[in-house]
mmCIF file of C-alpha atoms in Angstrom:
data_model
loop_
_atom_site.group_PDB
_atom_site.id
_atom_site.type_symbol
_atom_site.label_atom_id
_atom_site.label_comp_id
_atom_site.label_asym_id
_atom_site.label_seq_id
_atom_site.Cartn_x
_atom_site.Cartn_y
_atom_site.Cartn_z
ATOM 1 C CA UNK K 1 0.000 0.000 0.000
ATOM 2 C CA UNK K 2 1.268 3.472 -0.888
ATOM 3 C CA UNK K 3 1.449 5.759 2.142
ATOM 4 C CA UNK K 4 0.970 9.490 1.482
ATOM 5 C CA UNK K 5 2.957 12.016 3.528
ATOM 6 C CA UNK K 6 1.961 15.456 4.744
ATOM 7 C CA UNK K 7 4.111 18.517 4.106
ATOM 8 C CA UNK K 8 5.157 18.447 7.754
ATOM 9 C CA UNK K 9 6.272 14.832 7.390
ATOM 10 C CA UNK K 10 8.235 15.725 4.266
ATOM 11 C CA UNK K 11 9.880 18.475 6.314
ATOM 12 C CA UNK K 12 11.045 15.839 8.799
ATOM 13 C CA UNK K 13 12.440 13.712 5.982
ATOM 14 C CA UNK K 14 14.191 16.800 4.619
ATOM 15 C CA UNK K 15 15.953 17.309 7.966
ATOM 16 C CA UNK K 16 17.539 13.901 7.561
ATOM 17 C CA UNK K 17 18.157 14.665 3.917
ATOM 18 C CA UNK K 18 20.063 17.808 4.823
ATOM 19 C CA UNK K 19 22.450 15.700 6.914
ATOM 20 C CA UNK K 20 23.029 13.372 3.953
ATOM 21 C CA UNK K 21 23.700 16.322 1.647
ATOM 22 C CA UNK K 22 26.270 17.641 4.114
ATOM 23 C CA UNK K 23 27.971 14.241 4.327
ATOM 24 C CA UNK K 24 28.324 14.131 0.551
ATOM 25 C CA UNK K 25 29.832 17.606 0.505
ATOM 26 C CA UNK K 26 32.400 16.510 3.094
ATOM 27 C CA UNK K 27 33.160 13.302 1.184
ATOM 28 C CA UNK K 28 34.315 15.261 -1.885
ATOM 29 C CA UNK K 29 37.727 15.701 -0.265
ATOM 30 C CA UNK K 30 37.837 12.191 1.230
ATOM 31 C CA UNK K 31 37.049 9.948 -1.735
ATOM 32 C CA UNK K 32 40.660 10.084 -2.884
ATOM 33 C CA UNK K 33 43.436 7.651 -3.841
ATOM 34 C CA UNK K 34 44.642 5.730 -0.796
ATOM 35 C CA UNK K 35 41.384 5.959 1.151
ATOM 36 C CA UNK K 36 39.798 2.663 2.117
ATOM 37 C CA UNK K 37 36.074 2.133 1.898
ATOM 38 C CA UNK K 38 36.089 1.270 5.609
ATOM 39 C CA UNK K 39 37.565 4.693 6.398
ATOM 40 C CA UNK K 40 34.846 6.352 4.348
ATOM 41 C CA UNK K 41 32.189 4.318 6.123
ATOM 42 C CA UNK K 42 33.558 5.305 9.545
ATOM 43 C CA UNK K 43 33.410 8.965 8.528
ATOM 44 C CA UNK K 44 29.800 8.610 7.353
ATOM 45 C CA UNK K 45 28.819 6.905 10.614
ATOM 46 C CA UNK K 46 30.471 9.524 12.804
ATOM 47 C CA UNK K 47 29.113 12.453 10.781
ATOM 48 C CA UNK K 48 25.514 11.228 10.893
ATOM 49 C CA UNK K 49 25.624 10.395 14.602
ATOM 50 C CA UNK K 50 27.071 13.845 15.395
ATOM 51 C CA UNK K 51 23.579 15.232 14.685
ATOM 52 C CA UNK K 52 21.242 14.812 17.642
ATOM 53 C CA UNK K 53 18.794 11.969 17.131
ATOM 54 C CA UNK K 54 20.147 10.936 13.728
ATOM 55 C CA UNK K 55 21.282 7.367 13.082
ATOM 56 C CA UNK K 56 22.721 5.676 9.977
ATOM 57 C CA UNK K 57 19.725 3.965 8.437
ATOM 58 C CA UNK K 58 21.657 1.173 6.758
ATOM 59 C CA UNK K 59 23.619 0.003 9.804
ATOM 60 C CA UNK K 60 22.316 -3.479 10.624
ATOM 61 C CA UNK K 61 19.423 -3.180 8.149
ATOM 62 C CA UNK K 62 18.654 -6.714 6.932
ATOM 63 C CA UNK K 63 22.009 -7.574 8.535
ATOM 64 C CA UNK K 64 24.134 -5.140 6.494
ATOM 65 C CA UNK K 65 27.385 -4.503 8.408
ATOM 66 C CA UNK K 66 28.175 -0.944 7.309
ATOM 67 C CA UNK K 67 26.654 2.491 7.743
ATOM 68 C CA UNK K 68 26.921 3.114 3.995
ATOM 69 C CA UNK K 69 26.973 0.893 0.933
ATOM 70 C CA UNK K 70 30.265 1.704 -0.804
ATOM 71 C CA UNK K 71 30.700 0.228 -4.278
ATOM 72 C CA UNK K 72 33.769 0.591 -6.519
ATOM 73 C CA UNK K 73 33.933 0.442 -10.340
ATOM 74 C CA UNK K 74 32.018 -2.672 -11.492
ATOM 75 C CA UNK K 75 30.207 -2.894 -8.140
ATOM 76 C CA UNK K 76 26.729 -1.501 -8.743
ATOM 77 C CA UNK K 77 25.271 -1.429 -5.220
ATOM 78 C CA UNK K 78 25.589 -2.844 -1.696
ATOM 79 C CA UNK K 79 29.365 -2.915 -1.509
ATOM 80 C CA UNK K 80 30.514 -3.805 2.014
ATOM 81 C CA UNK K 81 33.054 -1.338 3.471
ATOM 82 C CA UNK K 82 36.462 -2.952 3.904
ATOM 83 C CA UNK K 83 39.948 -1.942 5.009
ATOM 84 C CA UNK K 84 41.246 -4.039 2.098
ATOM 85 C CA UNK K 85 39.287 -2.086 -0.516
ATOM 86 C CA UNK K 86 41.548 0.906 -1.162
ATOM 87 C CA UNK K 87 40.699 3.522 -3.774
ATOM 88 C CA UNK K 88 43.127 4.159 -6.638
ATOM 89 C CA UNK K 89 43.476 7.015 -9.090
ATOM 90 C CA UNK K 90 40.905 6.665 -11.872
ATOM 91 C CA UNK K 91 38.418 4.595 -9.844
ATOM 92 C CA UNK K 92 34.818 5.563 -9.307
ATOM 93 C CA UNK K 93 33.139 4.958 -5.971
ATOM 94 C CA UNK K 94 29.427 5.009 -5.223
ATOM 95 C CA UNK K 95 28.412 5.915 -1.683
ATOM 96 C CA UNK K 96 24.796 5.134 -0.837
ATOM 97 C CA UNK K 97 23.483 6.099 2.586
ATOM 98 C CA UNK K 98 20.376 6.758 4.596
ATOM 99 C CA UNK K 99 19.439 8.630 7.754
ATOM 100 C CA UNK K 100 16.664 7.905 10.216
ATOM 101 C CA UNK K 101 15.628 10.973 12.202
ATOM 102 C CA UNK K 102 12.548 11.253 14.411
ATOM 103 C CA UNK K 103 11.227 8.048 12.884
ATOM 104 C CA UNK K 104 11.525 9.184 9.253
ATOM 105 C CA UNK K 105 13.900 7.932 6.576
ATOM 106 C CA UNK K 106 15.892 9.692 3.877
ATOM 107 C CA UNK K 107 18.067 7.973 1.258
ATOM 108 C CA UNK K 108 20.562 9.230 -1.328
ATOM 109 C CA UNK K 109 23.527 8.031 -3.385
ATOM 110 C CA UNK K 110 26.291 9.626 -5.412
ATOM 111 C CA UNK K 111 29.142 8.297 -7.514
ATOM 112 C CA UNK K 112 32.466 10.085 -7.081
ATOM 113 C CA UNK K 113 35.425 10.170 -9.446
ATOM 114 C CA UNK K 114 38.644 9.295 -7.633
ATOM 115 C CA UNK K 115 41.072 11.788 -9.097
ATOM 116 C CA UNK K 116 41.177 11.926 -12.894
ATOM 117 C CA UNK K 117 39.030 9.399 -14.770
ATOM 118 C CA UNK K 118 38.968 8.425 -18.431
ATOM 119 C CA UNK K 119 36.561 10.018 -20.902
ATOM 120 C CA UNK K 120 34.097 7.102 -20.965
ATOM 121 C CA UNK K 121 33.879 7.048 -17.175
ATOM 122 C CA UNK K 122 33.395 10.827 -17.060
ATOM 123 C CA UNK K 123 30.554 10.495 -19.558
ATOM 124 C CA UNK K 124 29.020 7.685 -17.482
ATOM 125 C CA UNK K 125 28.895 9.938 -14.431
ATOM 126 C CA UNK K 126 27.411 12.810 -16.431
ATOM 127 C CA UNK K 127 24.771 10.654 -18.125
ATOM 128 C CA UNK K 128 23.697 8.967 -14.884
ATOM 129 C CA UNK K 129 23.435 12.274 -13.019
ATOM 130 C CA UNK K 130 21.398 13.736 -15.894
ATOM 131 C CA UNK K 131 19.152 10.665 -15.916
ATOM 132 C CA UNK K 132 18.323 11.338 -12.263
ATOM 133 C CA UNK K 133 17.546 14.974 -13.053
ATOM 134 C CA UNK K 134 15.250 13.958 -15.901
ATOM 135 C CA UNK K 135 13.504 11.350 -13.753
ATOM 136 C CA UNK K 136 12.904 13.924 -11.024
ATOM 137 C CA UNK K 137 11.488 16.381 -13.575
ATOM 138 C CA UNK K 138 9.001 13.691 -14.635
ATOM 139 C CA UNK K 139 7.879 13.134 -11.040
ATOM 140 C CA UNK K 140 4.794 15.327 -11.071
ATOM 141 C CA UNK K 141 1.217 14.841 -9.934
ATOM 142 C CA UNK K 142 -0.776 13.003 -12.607
ATOM 143 C CA UNK K 143 2.198 11.250 -14.163
ATOM 144 C CA UNK K 144 2.845 7.575 -13.518
ATOM 145 C CA UNK K 145 5.794 5.554 -12.269
ATOM 146 C CA UNK K 146 6.290 4.486 -15.875
ATOM 147 C CA UNK K 147 6.927 8.111 -16.839
ATOM 148 C CA UNK K 148 9.774 8.248 -14.329
ATOM 149 C CA UNK K 149 11.432 5.109 -15.693
ATOM 150 C CA UNK K 150 10.887 6.270 -19.268
ATOM 151 C CA UNK K 151 12.691 9.529 -18.445
ATOM 152 C CA UNK K 152 15.718 7.534 -17.275
ATOM 153 C CA UNK K 153 15.723 5.378 -20.411
ATOM 154 C CA UNK K 154 15.410 8.424 -22.656
ATOM 155 C CA UNK K 155 18.289 10.208 -20.945
ATOM 156 C CA UNK K 156 20.560 7.199 -21.405
ATOM 157 C CA UNK K 157 19.537 6.073 -24.902
ATOM 158 C CA UNK K 158 21.935 8.133 -27.016
ATOM 159 C CA UNK K 159 24.974 7.291 -24.869
ATOM 160 C CA UNK K 160 25.137 3.601 -25.689
ATOM 161 C CA UNK K 161 25.198 2.819 -21.972
ATOM 162 C CA UNK K 162 22.673 0.477 -20.369
ATOM 163 C CA UNK K 163 20.141 0.843 -17.569
ATOM 164 C CA UNK K 164 20.489 -1.819 -14.874
ATOM 165 C CA UNK K 165 17.115 -3.533 -15.163
ATOM 166 C CA UNK K 166 17.041 -5.782 -12.103
ATOM 167 C CA UNK K 167 17.441 -3.033 -9.484
ATOM 168 C CA UNK K 168 14.805 -0.415 -8.746
ATOM 169 C CA UNK K 169 13.993 2.638 -6.685
ATOM 170 C CA UNK K 170 11.219 2.609 -4.129
ATOM 171 C CA UNK K 171 8.799 4.496 -1.956
ATOM 172 C CA UNK K 172 10.200 5.721 1.349
ATOM 173 C CA UNK K 173 8.854 7.124 4.595
ATOM 174 C CA UNK K 174 8.809 5.568 8.045
ATOM 175 C CA UNK K 175 10.548 2.607 6.424
ATOM 176 C CA UNK K 176 13.368 2.640 3.904
ATOM 177 C CA UNK K 177 11.551 0.408 1.435
ATOM 178 C CA UNK K 178 7.887 1.156 0.870
ATOM 179 C CA UNK K 179 5.529 0.900 -2.104
ATOM 180 C CA UNK K 180 5.724 1.542 -4.976
ATOM 181 C CA UNK K 181 8.751 0.110 -6.719
ATOM 182 C CA UNK K 182 10.294 2.631 -9.125
ATOM 183 C CA UNK K 183 12.042 0.894 -12.045
ATOM 184 C CA UNK K 184 14.544 2.796 -14.168
ATOM 185 C CA UNK K 185 12.693 1.896 -17.339
ATOM 186 C CA UNK K 186 9.053 2.025 -18.279
ATOM 187 C CA UNK K 187 6.328 3.361 -20.527
ATOM 188 C CA UNK K 188 4.563 6.691 -20.066
ATOM 189 C CA UNK K 189 1.164 6.301 -18.452
ATOM 190 C CA UNK K 190 1.890 2.882 -16.976
ATOM 191 C CA UNK K 191 2.324 1.913 -13.331
ATOM 192 C CA UNK K 192 0.939 3.595 -10.217
ATOM 193 C CA UNK K 193 -0.248 7.162 -10.681
ATOM 194 C CA UNK K 194 1.774 9.815 -8.871
ATOM 195 C CA UNK K 195 -0.258 11.610 -6.219
ATOM 196 C CA UNK K 196 0.479 14.514 -3.952
ATOM 197 C CA UNK K 197 2.114 13.185 -0.782
ATOM 198 C CA UNK K 198 3.987 10.287 -2.349
ATOM 199 C CA UNK K 199 7.725 10.182 -1.597
ATOM 200 C CA UNK K 200 10.041 8.220 -3.861
ATOM 201 C CA UNK K 201 13.696 7.224 -3.725
ATOM 202 C CA UNK K 202 14.614 7.608 -7.398
ATOM 203 C CA UNK K 203 17.933 5.975 -8.254
ATOM 204 C CA UNK K 204 19.190 5.411 -11.789
ATOM 205 C CA UNK K 205 21.954 2.800 -12.030
ATOM 206 C CA UNK K 206 23.725 2.813 -15.383
ATOM 207 C CA UNK K 207 26.568 0.657 -16.761
ATOM 208 C CA UNK K 208 28.947 1.197 -19.656
ATOM 209 C CA UNK K 209 28.498 -2.428 -20.664
ATOM 210 C CA UNK K 210 25.834 -5.022 -19.947
ATOM 211 C CA UNK K 211 22.743 -4.376 -17.842
ATOM 212 C CA UNK K 212 23.060 -7.862 -16.340
ATOM 213 C CA UNK K 213 24.197 -8.182 -12.738
ATOM 214 C CA UNK K 214 25.054 -10.864 -10.202
ATOM 215 C CA UNK K 215 25.517 -10.965 -6.441
ATOM 216 C CA UNK K 216 28.922 -11.964 -5.085
ATOM 217 C CA UNK K 217 29.539 -14.685 -2.515
ATOM 218 C CA UNK K 218 29.348 -12.122 0.313
ATOM 219 C CA UNK K 219 25.598 -12.128 -0.469
ATOM 220 C CA UNK K 220 25.529 -8.328 -0.677
ATOM 221 C CA UNK K 221 27.733 -6.855 -3.376
ATOM 222 C CA UNK K 222 26.007 -6.614 -6.765
ATOM 223 C CA UNK K 223 28.343 -6.346 -9.778
ATOM 224 C CA UNK K 224 27.970 -6.162 -13.544
ATOM 225 C CA UNK K 225 28.453 -9.601 -15.057
ATOM 226 C CA UNK K 226 30.974 -8.331 -17.628
ATOM 227 C CA UNK K 227 32.997 -6.239 -15.175
ATOM 228 C CA UNK K 228 31.960 -2.955 -16.787
ATOM 229 C CA UNK K 229 31.754 0.164 -14.661
ATOM 230 C CA UNK K 230 28.498 1.345 -13.148
ATOM 231 C CA UNK K 231 27.329 4.672 -11.707
ATOM 232 C CA UNK K 232 24.461 5.326 -9.293
ATOM 233 C CA UNK K 233 22.825 8.611 -8.324
ATOM 234 C CA UNK K 234 19.809 8.884 -6.023
ATOM 235 C CA UNK K 235 17.592 11.444 -4.324
ATOM 236 C CA UNK K 236 14.563 11.204 -2.059
ATOM 237 C CA UNK K 237 11.807 13.131 -3.837
ATOM 238 C CA UNK K 238 8.428 14.308 -2.565
ATOM 239 C CA UNK K 239 5.532 14.655 -4.991
ATOM 240 C CA UNK K 240 3.789 17.984 -4.349
ATOM 241 C CA UNK K 241 1.213 20.136 -6.122
ATOM 242 C CA UNK K 242 4.003 22.608 -6.922
ATOM 243 C CA UNK K 243 6.228 19.936 -8.482
ATOM 244 C CA UNK K 244 8.911 17.534 -7.289
ATOM 245 C CA UNK K 245 10.570 18.425 -3.991
ATOM 246 C CA UNK K 246 14.078 17.018 -3.538
ATOM 247 C CA UNK K 247 14.435 16.162 0.143
ATOM 248 C CA UNK K 248 18.130 15.235 -0.015
ATOM 249 C CA UNK K 249 19.552 18.259 -1.874
ATOM 250 C CA UNK K 250 21.235 20.897 0.278
ATOM 251 C CA UNK K 251 19.762 23.982 -1.365
ATOM 252 C CA UNK K 252 16.226 22.600 -1.109
ATOM 253 C CA UNK K 253 16.456 21.677 2.582
ATOM 254 C CA UNK K 254 18.218 24.789 3.897
ATOM 255 C CA UNK K 255 15.036 26.438 5.137
ATOM 256 C CA UNK K 256 13.815 23.444 7.134
ATOM 257 C CA UNK K 257 14.136 24.044 10.906
#
């Protein structure tokens, strides 16, 4: 069942989202060659907990051991932080995190370039970020979930890259994963209709090679089957009468007390 949120409840989610936005800003100078994913995870954990009442949403969720999912290069999602996983020049690293604050959840992800990256990788980051922007723009009252996925597909089509088909976004609120599922492909007018009060975690995941993925033996880390690189950008987005409201973007949460 899809749970609708009030504006006041979206404000609470935006408070958590503002913390996430601040973490990402701080990570710009930390996702560098020589940093381990465990060090990045420890920073995320400490930063979130430094805000009264805020806790890392992912820590222990379904048994996940980290406070953030940190995925490198061909790892699409759910990478487990490790002291042995050390970033190198030219890598890309996706950091996906959530905050629970006053009973409400916020969720966001960003892929960082580690130093200088090659032209194809730079294009991958640009295309995936743009796909998220286009999906958010399609998230208006009266549209459907299919319009959101179609926007992602359309943004990616000319690049020759591929949308990861087996992983989806989701509704979010008091729980991280709520209805509806939000695939990154679809047809306009299909799927649940977007209504005022819905809140969605929209998260395009795009690969330079195949869309096919597999889960590693750690039972968490999802990788592309051909070893191609993947990028992942995500925001928590409220559907309002005035248009989409991004609850995890710094400039759109600054006025929330």
